[in-house]
Amino acid sequence: MGTSNFVIRWINFLTMLLAIAVAIFGVWMSTHHDGCRKSLTLPVLGLGGFIFLVSMIGFLGALKKNAILLWIYLILLCMILVVILVFTVLAFIITNNGSGHNVSGLRYKEYQLKDYSSWFLKQLNNTDNWKRLKSCLVKSEDCNNLAKQYKTLKQYKMAKLTPIEAGCCRPPSECGYPVVNASYYDLSFHPVSSNEDCKLYKNSRVVKCYNCDSCKAGVAQYMKTEWRVVAIFNLALFVVLSIIYFVGCCARRNAGRTRQSKV
């Protein structure tokens, strides 16, 4: 009968240590000079604090065999399970649309914004959101590093660019601009396409194609991939937490029996 209490105590002790590690990471992020990472500081600190609170309640409830604390712990854990389940389902729905298009002669795909879900379109077409994202893209120096990574034109043409590099660092292939090197295109050539992105692209390191729909599509593809990974992780987490919830129910029931026997 004491096995479930023992398991809950140690699980929550370990998750308290995890919560402290998450909080320390959040503090580190707050001292980092990258404004893009600083925006994640409060969510990370909040997550660490919430994990610590729930774990502390579960640990004390199992340690003291307190049925009330274990009830609170199970209610909070149930809420977490519901949130994880809802988020995971939404993540799979949102990331169901959108895929790259193969281009002749290229080893990577190009992406079109219209292929993605309406949620992605709403977020990326929001002026404030995109201004913040664009600032982060410029600071990342990913586009400017392409010339260092691919020193010859042959290397660049054989490269497998990431969705963001393909969409933000170069004009769409349909524009037909001749490639000079990995960071420079001959814009004196009249574009063969009516795509507005062809006019928006500039060789300037702070402009590139950051205002293009192709760049937003590259970001959407990156977000889709990341969300899918998170969704799969959440499925595994949901299974683990469900098992912990079941053990917690046993611990709560044992605590109730202990309390009745004392009475």
Tab-separated table of C-alpha atoms in Angstrom:
chain	number	residue	atom	x	y	z
A	1	MET	CA	0.000	0.000	0.000
A	2	GLY	CA	2.961	2.330	0.624
A	3	THR	CA	4.498	1.727	-2.808
A	4	SER	CA	2.368	4.372	-4.555
A	5	ASN	CA	3.255	6.957	-1.897
A	6	PHE	CA	6.942	6.144	-2.299
A	7	VAL	CA	6.763	6.458	-6.097
A	8	ILE	CA	4.851	9.762	-5.966
A	9	ARG	CA	7.345	11.198	-3.445
A	10	TRP	CA	10.365	10.448	-5.594
A	11	ILE	CA	8.739	11.442	-8.882
A	12	ASN	CA	7.761	14.817	-7.481
A	13	PHE	CA	11.151	15.285	-5.833
A	14	LEU	CA	12.797	14.797	-9.224
A	15	THR	CA	10.323	17.131	-10.949
A	16	MET	CA	11.066	19.789	-8.306
A	17	LEU	CA	14.726	19.573	-9.280
A	18	LEU	CA	13.659	19.830	-12.921
A	19	ALA	CA	11.570	22.915	-12.115
A	20	ILE	CA	14.561	24.551	-10.425
A	21	ALA	CA	16.664	23.823	-13.524
A	22	VAL	CA	13.972	25.355	-15.765
A	23	ALA	CA	13.833	28.464	-13.549
A	24	ILE	CA	17.634	28.821	-13.648
A	25	PHE	CA	17.497	28.567	-17.427
A	26	GLY	CA	14.837	31.307	-17.455
A	27	VAL	CA	17.045	33.565	-15.336
A	28	TRP	CA	19.950	32.915	-17.717
A	29	MET	CA	17.728	33.888	-20.653
A	30	SER	CA	16.766	37.136	-18.911
A	31	THR	CA	20.435	38.141	-18.719
A	32	HIS	CA	21.068	37.249	-22.358
A	33	HIS	CA	21.384	40.226	-24.685
A	34	ASP	CA	19.338	38.643	-27.459
A	35	GLY	CA	15.913	40.298	-27.401
A	36	CYS	CA	14.404	37.327	-29.228
A	37	ARG	CA	15.281	34.981	-26.395
A	38	LYS	CA	14.300	37.503	-23.748
A	39	SER	CA	10.709	37.334	-25.004
A	40	LEU	CA	10.579	33.718	-23.785
A	41	THR	CA	11.830	34.557	-20.293
A	42	LEU	CA	8.463	34.996	-18.549
A	43	PRO	CA	6.868	31.829	-20.048
A	44	VAL	CA	9.911	29.758	-19.058
A	45	LEU	CA	9.974	31.188	-15.514
A	46	GLY	CA	6.201	30.689	-15.225
A	47	LEU	CA	6.509	27.077	-16.381
A	48	GLY	CA	9.286	26.405	-13.880
A	49	GLY	CA	7.278	27.960	-11.051
A	50	PHE	CA	4.121	26.020	-11.895
A	51	ILE	CA	5.976	22.693	-12.125
A	52	PHE	CA	7.623	23.395	-8.771
A	53	LEU	CA	4.273	24.244	-7.120
A	54	VAL	CA	2.498	21.125	-8.385
A	55	SER	CA	5.468	18.905	-7.518
A	56	MET	CA	5.728	20.383	-4.014
A	57	ILE	CA	2.023	19.721	-3.357
A	58	GLY	CA	2.347	16.134	-4.598
A	59	PHE	CA	5.548	15.537	-2.636
A	60	LEU	CA	4.115	16.858	0.647
A	61	GLY	CA	0.834	15.036	0.098
A	62	ALA	CA	2.614	11.696	-0.381
A	63	LEU	CA	5.120	12.354	2.413
A	64	LYS	CA	2.474	13.302	4.988
A	65	LYS	CA	-0.115	10.948	3.480
A	66	ASN	CA	-2.440	13.950	3.370
A	67	ALA	CA	-5.546	13.182	1.307
A	68	ILE	CA	-6.454	16.873	0.833
A	69	LEU	CA	-3.049	17.774	-0.635
A	70	LEU	CA	-3.183	14.714	-2.875
A	71	TRP	CA	-6.670	15.731	-4.063
A	72	ILE	CA	-5.322	19.198	-4.978
A	73	TYR	CA	-2.340	17.545	-6.685
A	74	LEU	CA	-4.572	15.252	-8.740
A	75	ILE	CA	-6.875	18.118	-9.768
A	76	LEU	CA	-3.892	20.191	-10.954
A	77	LEU	CA	-2.408	17.163	-12.733
A	78	CYS	CA	-5.744	16.498	-14.427
A	79	MET	CA	-5.848	20.113	-15.626
A	80	ILE	CA	-2.326	19.722	-17.030
A	81	LEU	CA	-3.374	16.547	-18.868
A	82	VAL	CA	-6.377	18.314	-20.408
A	83	VAL	CA	-4.243	21.291	-21.510
A	84	ILE	CA	-1.600	18.996	-23.039
A	85	LEU	CA	-4.249	16.979	-24.879
A	86	VAL	CA	-6.004	20.083	-26.268
A	87	PHE	CA	-2.720	21.714	-27.298
A	88	THR	CA	-1.499	18.516	-28.989
A	89	VAL	CA	-4.711	18.080	-30.991
A	90	LEU	CA	-4.659	21.739	-32.072
A	91	ALA	CA	-0.969	21.474	-32.980
A	92	PHE	CA	-1.632	18.526	-35.299
A	93	ILE	CA	-4.611	20.338	-36.879
A	94	ILE	CA	-2.691	23.596	-37.414
A	95	THR	CA	0.361	21.853	-38.876
A	96	ASN	CA	-1.612	19.561	-41.155
A	97	ASN	CA	-1.343	21.915	-44.149
A	98	GLY	CA	1.695	23.246	-45.956
A	99	SER	CA	4.568	21.583	-47.771
A	100	GLY	CA	7.439	22.638	-49.948
A	101	HIS	CA	7.575	22.722	-53.737
A	102	ASN	CA	10.421	21.092	-55.637
A	103	VAL	CA	12.345	23.368	-58.012
A	104	SER	CA	14.358	21.995	-60.903
A	105	GLY	CA	18.095	22.186	-60.289
A	106	LEU	CA	17.786	22.821	-56.540
A	107	ARG	CA	18.356	20.373	-53.693
A	108	TYR	CA	15.955	22.208	-51.386
A	109	LYS	CA	12.305	23.182	-51.576
A	110	GLU	CA	10.626	26.563	-51.865
A	111	TYR	CA	7.551	27.437	-49.830
A	112	GLN	CA	4.382	29.422	-50.490
A	113	LEU	CA	2.483	31.176	-47.720
A	114	LYS	CA	-0.945	30.325	-49.139
A	115	ASP	CA	-0.310	26.610	-48.497
A	116	TYR	CA	-0.392	26.982	-44.707
A	117	SER	CA	-3.262	27.077	-42.233
A	118	SER	CA	-5.282	30.224	-41.595
A	119	TRP	CA	-3.792	30.419	-38.082
A	120	PHE	CA	-0.261	30.695	-39.487
A	121	LEU	CA	-1.450	33.269	-42.034
A	122	LYS	CA	-3.071	35.390	-39.332
A	123	GLN	CA	0.006	35.306	-37.081
A	124	LEU	CA	2.574	35.968	-39.805
A	125	ASN	CA	0.559	38.663	-41.582
A	126	ASN	CA	0.129	40.580	-38.331
A	127	THR	CA	2.355	43.655	-38.689
A	128	ASP	CA	3.581	43.707	-35.091
A	129	ASN	CA	4.287	39.983	-35.019
A	130	TRP	CA	6.224	40.044	-38.269
A	131	LYS	CA	8.188	43.151	-37.276
A	132	ARG	CA	9.406	41.320	-34.177
A	133	LEU	CA	10.165	38.111	-36.077
A	134	LYS	CA	11.946	39.990	-38.848
A	135	SER	CA	14.151	41.735	-36.282
A	136	CYS	CA	15.148	38.337	-34.909
A	137	LEU	CA	15.883	37.006	-38.394
A	138	VAL	CA	18.144	39.958	-39.180
A	139	LYS	CA	20.003	39.557	-35.873
A	140	SER	CA	20.514	35.833	-36.449
A	141	GLU	CA	22.908	36.578	-39.361
A	142	ASP	CA	21.832	33.310	-41.038
A	143	CYS	CA	21.601	34.930	-44.464
A	144	ASN	CA	24.928	36.731	-44.194
A	145	ASN	CA	26.657	33.538	-43.097
A	146	LEU	CA	25.708	31.749	-46.322
A	147	ALA	CA	28.561	33.450	-48.192
A	148	LYS	CA	31.009	32.156	-45.573
A	149	GLN	CA	29.536	28.665	-45.645
A	150	TYR	CA	29.368	28.351	-49.435
A	151	LYS	CA	32.426	30.052	-50.876
A	152	THR	CA	31.857	29.046	-54.512
A	153	LEU	CA	28.804	29.332	-56.726
A	154	LYS	CA	28.860	25.566	-57.320
A	155	GLN	CA	28.761	24.870	-53.567
A	156	TYR	CA	25.839	27.251	-53.149
A	157	LYS	CA	23.826	25.693	-55.955
A	158	MET	CA	24.380	22.223	-54.450
A	159	ALA	CA	23.453	23.366	-50.930
A	160	LYS	CA	20.441	22.055	-49.019
A	161	LEU	CA	19.129	25.276	-47.538
A	162	THR	CA	16.757	25.372	-44.575
A	163	PRO	CA	13.198	26.694	-45.145
A	164	ILE	CA	14.149	30.063	-43.612
A	165	GLU	CA	17.338	30.324	-45.674
A	166	ALA	CA	15.451	29.380	-48.847
A	167	GLY	CA	12.653	31.862	-48.209
A	168	CYS	CA	14.362	34.808	-46.509
A	169	CYS	CA	17.907	34.896	-47.892
A	170	ARG	CA	17.210	34.742	-51.614
A	171	PRO	CA	14.528	35.721	-54.120
A	172	PRO	CA	12.145	33.025	-55.379
A	173	SER	CA	13.537	31.024	-58.307
A	174	GLU	CA	10.689	32.193	-60.522
A	175	CYS	CA	12.140	35.719	-60.445
A	176	GLY	CA	15.016	34.505	-62.624
A	177	TYR	CA	17.713	36.724	-61.086
A	178	PRO	CA	21.222	35.440	-61.958
A	179	VAL	CA	23.183	34.246	-58.913
A	180	VAL	CA	26.515	36.010	-58.338
A	181	ASN	CA	27.307	34.341	-55.017
A	182	ALA	CA	25.491	33.022	-51.940
A	183	SER	CA	24.569	36.504	-50.738
A	184	TYR	CA	24.324	38.501	-53.952
A	185	TYR	CA	22.000	38.402	-56.984
A	186	ASP	CA	22.146	40.452	-60.170
A	187	LEU	CA	19.065	42.642	-59.772
A	188	SER	CA	19.693	44.514	-63.027
A	189	PHE	CA	18.055	41.546	-64.716
A	190	HIS	CA	14.347	42.159	-65.345
A	191	PRO	CA	12.298	39.569	-63.372
A	192	VAL	CA	10.364	37.127	-65.501
A	193	SER	CA	7.660	36.709	-62.848
A	194	SER	CA	4.958	39.054	-61.561
A	195	ASN	CA	5.537	37.749	-58.022
A	196	GLU	CA	5.706	40.765	-55.691
A	197	ASP	CA	8.596	39.125	-53.823
A	198	CYS	CA	10.812	39.774	-56.861
A	199	LYS	CA	10.468	43.525	-56.282
A	200	LEU	CA	10.862	43.270	-52.514
A	201	TYR	CA	14.180	41.404	-52.567
A	202	LYS	CA	17.324	43.488	-52.081
A	203	ASN	CA	20.947	42.430	-51.628
A	204	SER	CA	21.254	44.568	-48.498
A	205	ARG	CA	22.020	42.449	-45.432
A	206	VAL	CA	19.173	44.069	-43.477
A	207	VAL	CA	16.605	43.768	-46.278
A	208	LYS	CA	17.183	40.565	-48.264
A	209	CYS	CA	13.740	38.960	-48.686
A	210	TYR	CA	12.634	39.581	-45.095
A	211	ASN	CA	9.517	41.422	-46.333
A	212	CYS	CA	8.607	38.657	-48.777
A	213	ASP	CA	5.762	36.173	-48.467
A	214	SER	CA	8.334	33.481	-49.274
A	215	CYS	CA	10.156	34.407	-46.054
A	216	LYS	CA	6.946	34.165	-44.046
A	217	ALA	CA	6.337	30.778	-45.680
A	218	GLY	CA	9.825	29.632	-44.667
A	219	VAL	CA	9.133	30.694	-41.083
A	220	ALA	CA	5.758	28.906	-41.228
A	221	GLN	CA	7.476	25.695	-42.368
A	222	TYR	CA	10.040	26.024	-39.570
A	223	MET	CA	7.256	26.578	-37.014
A	224	LYS	CA	5.311	23.632	-38.432
A	225	THR	CA	8.304	21.329	-37.991
A	226	GLU	CA	8.951	22.578	-34.456
A	227	TRP	CA	5.290	22.263	-33.487
A	228	ARG	CA	5.171	18.697	-34.801
A	229	VAL	CA	8.165	17.776	-32.650
A	230	VAL	CA	6.520	19.409	-29.614
A	231	ALA	CA	3.227	17.635	-30.371
A	232	ILE	CA	4.941	14.229	-30.532
A	233	PHE	CA	6.792	15.007	-27.292
A	234	ASN	CA	3.473	16.015	-25.708
A	235	LEU	CA	1.948	12.667	-26.656
A	236	ALA	CA	4.745	10.865	-24.835
A	237	LEU	CA	4.420	13.293	-21.906
A	238	PHE	CA	0.658	12.702	-21.795
A	239	VAL	CA	1.203	8.937	-21.457
A	240	VAL	CA	3.790	9.395	-18.680
A	241	LEU	CA	1.636	11.872	-16.769
A	242	SER	CA	-1.382	9.592	-17.124
A	243	ILE	CA	0.596	6.827	-15.417
A	244	ILE	CA	1.678	9.271	-12.683
A	245	TYR	CA	-1.961	10.337	-12.310
A	246	PHE	CA	-3.001	6.701	-11.831
A	247	VAL	CA	-0.279	6.178	-9.200
A	248	GLY	CA	-1.358	9.436	-7.545
A	249	CYS	CA	-4.930	8.146	-7.339
A	250	CYS	CA	-3.618	5.042	-5.562
A	251	ALA	CA	-1.602	7.213	-3.167
A	252	ARG	CA	-4.645	9.372	-2.444
A	253	ARG	CA	-6.757	6.281	-1.775
A	254	ASN	CA	-4.087	4.873	0.551
A	255	ALA	CA	-3.905	8.198	2.393
A	256	GLY	CA	-7.673	8.126	2.847
A	257	ARG	CA	-7.528	4.594	4.269
A	258	THR	CA	-4.720	5.598	6.640
A	259	ARG	CA	-6.765	8.535	7.867
A	260	GLN	CA	-9.840	6.334	8.426
A	261	SER	CA	-7.819	3.729	10.328
A	262	LYS	CA	-6.528	6.420	12.703
A	263	VAL	CA	-10.064	7.594	13.306
